[in-house]
Amino acid sequence: MALSFSKLSIINQALLAIGASPVANENETERSKFISAKLDQLLPLLLLTETWQFAIKYREENTPITENFSPDYRYTYQLPFDYGRFVQLSHNRFVLDFAIVDELILTNAKPFKYYYAVNKIDYSIMPPLFARTLALYAAADSAIPLTQNIQLANLLNTQYLHEKNNALLLNDMERDIKGAPYNDFDRVMWI
């Protein structure tokens, strides 16, 4: 059974990392409110710094918006609400000719196919190492304002970087496994 996280569980991990007591809700103390606001800032940044496998979505736009906003492009599509950045575009010959303006994709391609990294995600689908990384990131970034302890902030930053590396290693291993071709050799039993 996979662990399920919530914003509150991440807040409590961060609070414990800075030496504070856990809370029953995110508005219970000034520290928990501060960490909650910090998570709102840091989660999109962490999601966009790397290509996390769990935070990639595919989209195929077939129906353009009826209004055309640009004389340079024939089609206009709405960006997804959780769009962070493109990861991979379709191999269509028109795909390189596009622009993003006011949350809209302007292009000459129909359909417009792409993979994108999200900048918002539900806490419940975070892998455990990513959730731990996020908690340490918030704790490290909050340590000086909340505790005035530079040594603690440096320690938490080191722990955050170590945990991020572990999460990235797992992320890369999952990418390799999913991308591996079907191979009978892996199922040969050695006697």
PDB file of N, CA, C and O in Angstrom, residues 38-74:
ATOM      1  N   LYS A  38       4.759  28.967   2.396  1.00  0.00           N
ATOM      2  CA  LYS A  38       6.040  28.614   1.781  1.00  0.00           C
ATOM      3  C   LYS A  38       5.861  27.438   0.814  1.00  0.00           C
ATOM      4  O   LYS A  38       6.432  27.430  -0.278  1.00  0.00           O
ATOM      5  N   LEU A  39       5.040  26.461   1.190  1.00  0.00           N
ATOM      6  CA  LEU A  39       4.766  25.322   0.299  1.00  0.00           C
ATOM      7  C   LEU A  39       4.089  25.776  -0.994  1.00  0.00           C
ATOM      8  O   LEU A  39       4.383  25.254  -2.072  1.00  0.00           O
ATOM      9  N   ASP A  40       3.188  26.746  -0.878  1.00  0.00           N
ATOM     10  CA  ASP A  40       2.523  27.272  -2.074  1.00  0.00           C
ATOM     11  C   ASP A  40       3.532  27.890  -3.041  1.00  0.00           C
ATOM     12  O   ASP A  40       3.336  27.856  -4.250  1.00  0.00           O
ATOM     13  N   GLN A  41       4.606  28.456  -2.512  1.00  0.00           N
ATOM     14  CA  GLN A  41       5.655  29.044  -3.358  1.00  0.00           C
ATOM     15  C   GLN A  41       6.622  27.993  -3.884  1.00  0.00           C
ATOM     16  O   GLN A  41       7.043  28.048  -5.042  1.00  0.00           O
ATOM     17  N   LEU A  42       7.010  27.050  -3.034  1.00  0.00           N
ATOM     18  CA  LEU A  42       8.092  26.126  -3.366  1.00  0.00           C
ATOM     19  C   LEU A  42       7.659  24.919  -4.198  1.00  0.00           C
ATOM     20  O   LEU A  42       8.461  24.409  -4.994  1.00  0.00           O
ATOM     21  N   LEU A  43       6.438  24.457  -4.029  1.00  0.00           N
ATOM     22  CA  LEU A  43       5.992  23.279  -4.790  1.00  0.00           C
ATOM     23  C   LEU A  43       6.095  23.500  -6.298  1.00  0.00           C
ATOM     24  O   LEU A  43       6.677  22.665  -6.997  1.00  0.00           O
ATOM     25  N   PRO A  44       5.574  24.600  -6.855  1.00  0.00           N
ATOM     26  CA  PRO A  44       5.728  24.800  -8.304  1.00  0.00           C
ATOM     27  C   PRO A  44       7.197  24.869  -8.737  1.00  0.00           C
ATOM     28  O   PRO A  44       7.560  24.341  -9.788  1.00  0.00           O
ATOM     29  N   LEU A  45       8.030  25.479  -7.920  1.00  0.00           N
ATOM     30  CA  LEU A  45       9.453  25.560  -8.256  1.00  0.00           C
ATOM     31  C   LEU A  45      10.094  24.183  -8.307  1.00  0.00           C
ATOM     32  O   LEU A  45      10.839  23.863  -9.240  1.00  0.00           O
ATOM     33  N   LEU A  46       9.813  23.357  -7.308  1.00  0.00           N
ATOM     34  CA  LEU A  46      10.393  22.019  -7.266  1.00  0.00           C
ATOM     35  C   LEU A  46       9.875  21.159  -8.420  1.00  0.00           C
ATOM     36  O   LEU A  46      10.635  20.399  -9.016  1.00  0.00           O
ATOM     37  N   LEU A  47       8.603  21.300  -8.739  1.00  0.00           N
ATOM     38  CA  LEU A  47       8.041  20.530  -9.860  1.00  0.00           C
ATOM     39  C   LEU A  47       8.688  20.900 -11.191  1.00  0.00           C
ATOM     40  O   LEU A  47       8.834  20.061 -12.074  1.00  0.00           O
ATOM     41  N   LEU A  48       9.077  22.160 -11.340  1.00  0.00           N
ATOM     42  CA  LEU A  48       9.603  22.619 -12.627  1.00  0.00           C
ATOM     43  C   LEU A  48      11.124  22.533 -12.738  1.00  0.00           C
ATOM     44  O   LEU A  48      11.659  22.691 -13.831  1.00  0.00           O
ATOM     45  N   THR A  49      11.821  22.275 -11.636  1.00  0.00           N
ATOM     46  CA  THR A  49      13.279  22.201 -11.715  1.00  0.00           C
ATOM     47  C   THR A  49      13.762  20.935 -12.400  1.00  0.00           C
ATOM     48  O   THR A  49      14.848  20.904 -12.949  1.00  0.00           O
ATOM     49  N   GLU A  50      12.964  19.894 -12.359  1.00  0.00           N
ATOM     50  CA  GLU A  50      13.335  18.601 -12.941  1.00  0.00           C
ATOM     51  C   GLU A  50      12.146  18.051 -13.714  1.00  0.00           C
ATOM     52  O   GLU A  50      11.037  18.560 -13.607  1.00  0.00           O
ATOM     53  N   THR A  51      12.393  16.991 -14.464  1.00  0.00           N
ATOM     54  CA  THR A  51      11.307  16.314 -15.172  1.00  0.00           C
ATOM     55  C   THR A  51      10.903  15.107 -14.335  1.00  0.00           C
ATOM     56  O   THR A  51      11.405  14.006 -14.513  1.00  0.00           O
ATOM     57  N   TRP A  52      10.003  15.349 -13.394  1.00  0.00           N
ATOM     58  CA  TRP A  52       9.529  14.290 -12.501  1.00  0.00           C
ATOM     59  C   TRP A  52       8.527  13.433 -13.261  1.00  0.00           C
ATOM     60  O   TRP A  52       7.561  13.950 -13.826  1.00  0.00           O
ATOM     61  N   GLN A  53       8.705  12.126 -13.256  1.00  0.00           N
ATOM     62  CA  GLN A  53       7.846  11.222 -14.014  1.00  0.00           C
ATOM     63  C   GLN A  53       6.377  11.287 -13.591  1.00  0.00           C
ATOM     64  O   GLN A  53       5.488  11.183 -14.420  1.00  0.00           O
ATOM     65  N   PHE A  54       6.126  11.473 -12.321  1.00  0.00           N
ATOM     66  CA  PHE A  54       4.749  11.504 -11.843  1.00  0.00           C
ATOM     67  C   PHE A  54       4.052  12.825 -12.153  1.00  0.00           C
ATOM     68  O   PHE A  54       2.846  12.950 -11.990  1.00  0.00           O
ATOM     69  N   ALA A  55       4.811  13.817 -12.610  1.00  0.00           N
ATOM     70  CA  ALA A  55       4.253  15.154 -12.836  1.00  0.00           C
ATOM     71  C   ALA A  55       4.274  15.544 -14.316  1.00  0.00           C
ATOM     72  O   ALA A  55       4.360  16.713 -14.654  1.00  0.00           O
ATOM     73  N   ILE A  56       4.191  14.551 -15.195  1.00  0.00           N
ATOM     74  CA  ILE A  56       4.159  14.786 -16.639  1.00  0.00           C
ATOM     75  C   ILE A  56       2.778  14.388 -17.156  1.00  0.00           C
ATOM     76  O   ILE A  56       2.246  13.339 -16.798  1.00  0.00           O
ATOM     77  N   LYS A  57       2.215  15.232 -17.980  1.00  0.00           N
ATOM     78  CA  LYS A  57       0.924  14.935 -18.606  1.00  0.00           C
ATOM     79  C   LYS A  57       1.060  15.051 -20.128  1.00  0.00           C
ATOM     80  O   LYS A  57       1.888  15.805 -20.629  1.00  0.00           O
ATOM     81  N   TYR A  58       0.207  14.304 -20.817  1.00  0.00           N
ATOM     82  CA  TYR A  58       0.150  14.366 -22.275  1.00  0.00           C
ATOM     83  C   TYR A  58      -1.153  15.046 -22.667  1.00  0.00           C
ATOM     84  O   TYR A  58      -2.185  14.826 -22.046  1.00  0.00           O
ATOM     85  N   ARG A  59      -1.074  15.837 -23.698  1.00  0.00           N
ATOM     86  CA  ARG A  59      -2.279  16.518 -24.171  1.00  0.00           C
ATOM     87  C   ARG A  59      -2.248  16.575 -25.691  1.00  0.00           C
ATOM     88  O   ARG A  59      -1.214  16.864 -26.286  1.00  0.00           O
ATOM     89  N   GLU A  60      -3.376  16.307 -26.285  1.00  0.00           N
ATOM     90  CA  GLU A  60      -3.535  16.427 -27.731  1.00  0.00           C
ATOM     91  C   GLU A  60      -4.690  17.380 -27.986  1.00  0.00           C
ATOM     92  O   GLU A  60      -5.839  17.087 -27.680  1.00  0.00           O
ATOM     93  N   GLU A  61      -4.350  18.547 -28.503  1.00  0.00           N
ATOM     94  CA  GLU A  61      -5.352  19.579 -28.782  1.00  0.00           C
ATOM     95  C   GLU A  61      -5.880  19.381 -30.203  1.00  0.00           C
ATOM     96  O   GLU A  61      -5.143  19.499 -31.165  1.00  0.00           O
ATOM     97  N   ASN A  62      -7.166  19.080 -30.313  1.00  0.00           N
ATOM     98  CA  ASN A  62      -7.799  18.894 -31.618  1.00  0.00           C
ATOM     99  C   ASN A  62      -8.816  19.974 -31.943  1.00  0.00           C
ATOM    100  O   ASN A  62      -9.177  20.163 -33.092  1.00  0.00           O
ATOM    101  N   THR A  63      -9.314  20.640 -30.915  1.00  0.00           N
ATOM    102  CA  THR A  63     -10.364  21.626 -31.106  1.00  0.00           C
ATOM    103  C   THR A  63      -9.861  23.002 -30.706  1.00  0.00           C
ATOM    104  O   THR A  63      -9.762  23.322 -29.524  1.00  0.00           O
ATOM    105  N   PRO A  64      -9.522  23.827 -31.688  1.00  0.00           N
ATOM    106  CA  PRO A  64      -9.045  25.170 -31.343  1.00  0.00           C
ATOM    107  C   PRO A  64     -10.169  26.037 -30.785  1.00  0.00           C
ATOM    108  O   PRO A  64     -11.352  25.766 -30.989  1.00  0.00           O
ATOM    109  N   ILE A  65      -9.769  27.084 -30.087  1.00  0.00           N
ATOM    110  CA  ILE A  65     -10.730  28.083 -29.618  1.00  0.00           C
ATOM    111  C   ILE A  65     -11.292  28.768 -30.862  1.00  0.00           C
ATOM    112  O   ILE A  65     -10.588  28.992 -31.839  1.00  0.00           O
ATOM    113  N   THR A  66     -12.550  29.110 -30.844  1.00  0.00           N
ATOM    114  CA  THR A  66     -13.174  29.674 -32.043  1.00  0.00           C
ATOM    115  C   THR A  66     -12.575  31.012 -32.442  1.00  0.00           C
ATOM    116  O   THR A  66     -12.460  31.311 -33.617  1.00  0.00           O
ATOM    117  N   GLU A  67     -12.172  31.811 -31.473  1.00  0.00           N
ATOM    118  CA  GLU A  67     -11.576  33.097 -31.810  1.00  0.00           C
ATOM    119  C   GLU A  67     -10.105  32.904 -32.151  1.00  0.00           C
ATOM    120  O   GLU A  67      -9.382  32.210 -31.467  1.00  0.00           O
ATOM    121  N   ASN A  68      -9.663  33.534 -33.214  1.00  0.00           N
ATOM    122  CA  ASN A  68      -8.253  33.497 -33.553  1.00  0.00           C
ATOM    123  C   ASN A  68      -7.650  34.827 -33.126  1.00  0.00           C
ATOM    124  O   ASN A  68      -8.065  35.879 -33.578  1.00  0.00           O
ATOM    125  N   PHE A  69      -6.652  34.780 -32.256  1.00  0.00           N
ATOM    126  CA  PHE A  69      -6.114  35.990 -31.655  1.00  0.00           C
ATOM    127  C   PHE A  69      -4.934  36.587 -32.405  1.00  0.00           C
ATOM    128  O   PHE A  69      -4.492  37.668 -32.084  1.00  0.00           O
ATOM    129  N   SER A  70      -4.401  35.878 -33.382  1.00  0.00           N
ATOM    130  CA  SER A  70      -3.195  36.356 -34.044  1.00  0.00           C
ATOM    131  C   SER A  70      -3.279  36.134 -35.545  1.00  0.00           C
ATOM    132  O   SER A  70      -3.675  35.063 -35.993  1.00  0.00           O
ATOM    133  N   PRO A  71      -2.874  37.118 -36.340  1.00  0.00           N
ATOM    134  CA  PRO A  71      -2.853  36.926 -37.786  1.00  0.00           C
ATOM    135  C   PRO A  71      -1.707  36.011 -38.235  1.00  0.00           C
ATOM    136  O   PRO A  71      -1.719  35.504 -39.353  1.00  0.00           O
ATOM    137  N   ASP A  72      -0.743  35.753 -37.341  1.00  0.00           N
ATOM    138  CA  ASP A  72       0.412  34.929 -37.684  1.00  0.00           C
ATOM    139  C   ASP A  72       0.178  33.436 -37.506  1.00  0.00           C
ATOM    140  O   ASP A  72       0.954  32.624 -38.007  1.00  0.00           O
ATOM    141  N   TYR A  73      -0.875  33.081 -36.776  1.00  0.00           N
ATOM    142  CA  TYR A  73      -1.138  31.678 -36.478  1.00  0.00           C
ATOM    143  C   TYR A  73      -2.598  31.367 -36.778  1.00  0.00           C
ATOM    144  O   TYR A  73      -3.484  32.147 -36.475  1.00  0.00           O
ATOM    145  N   ARG A  74      -2.827  30.171 -37.320  1.00  0.00           N
ATOM    146  CA  ARG A  74      -4.192  29.789 -37.692  1.00  0.00           C
ATOM    147  C   ARG A  74      -5.006  29.268 -36.522  1.00  0.00           C
ATOM    148  O   ARG A  74      -6.232  29.377 -36.517  1.00  0.00           O
TER     149      ARG A  74
END
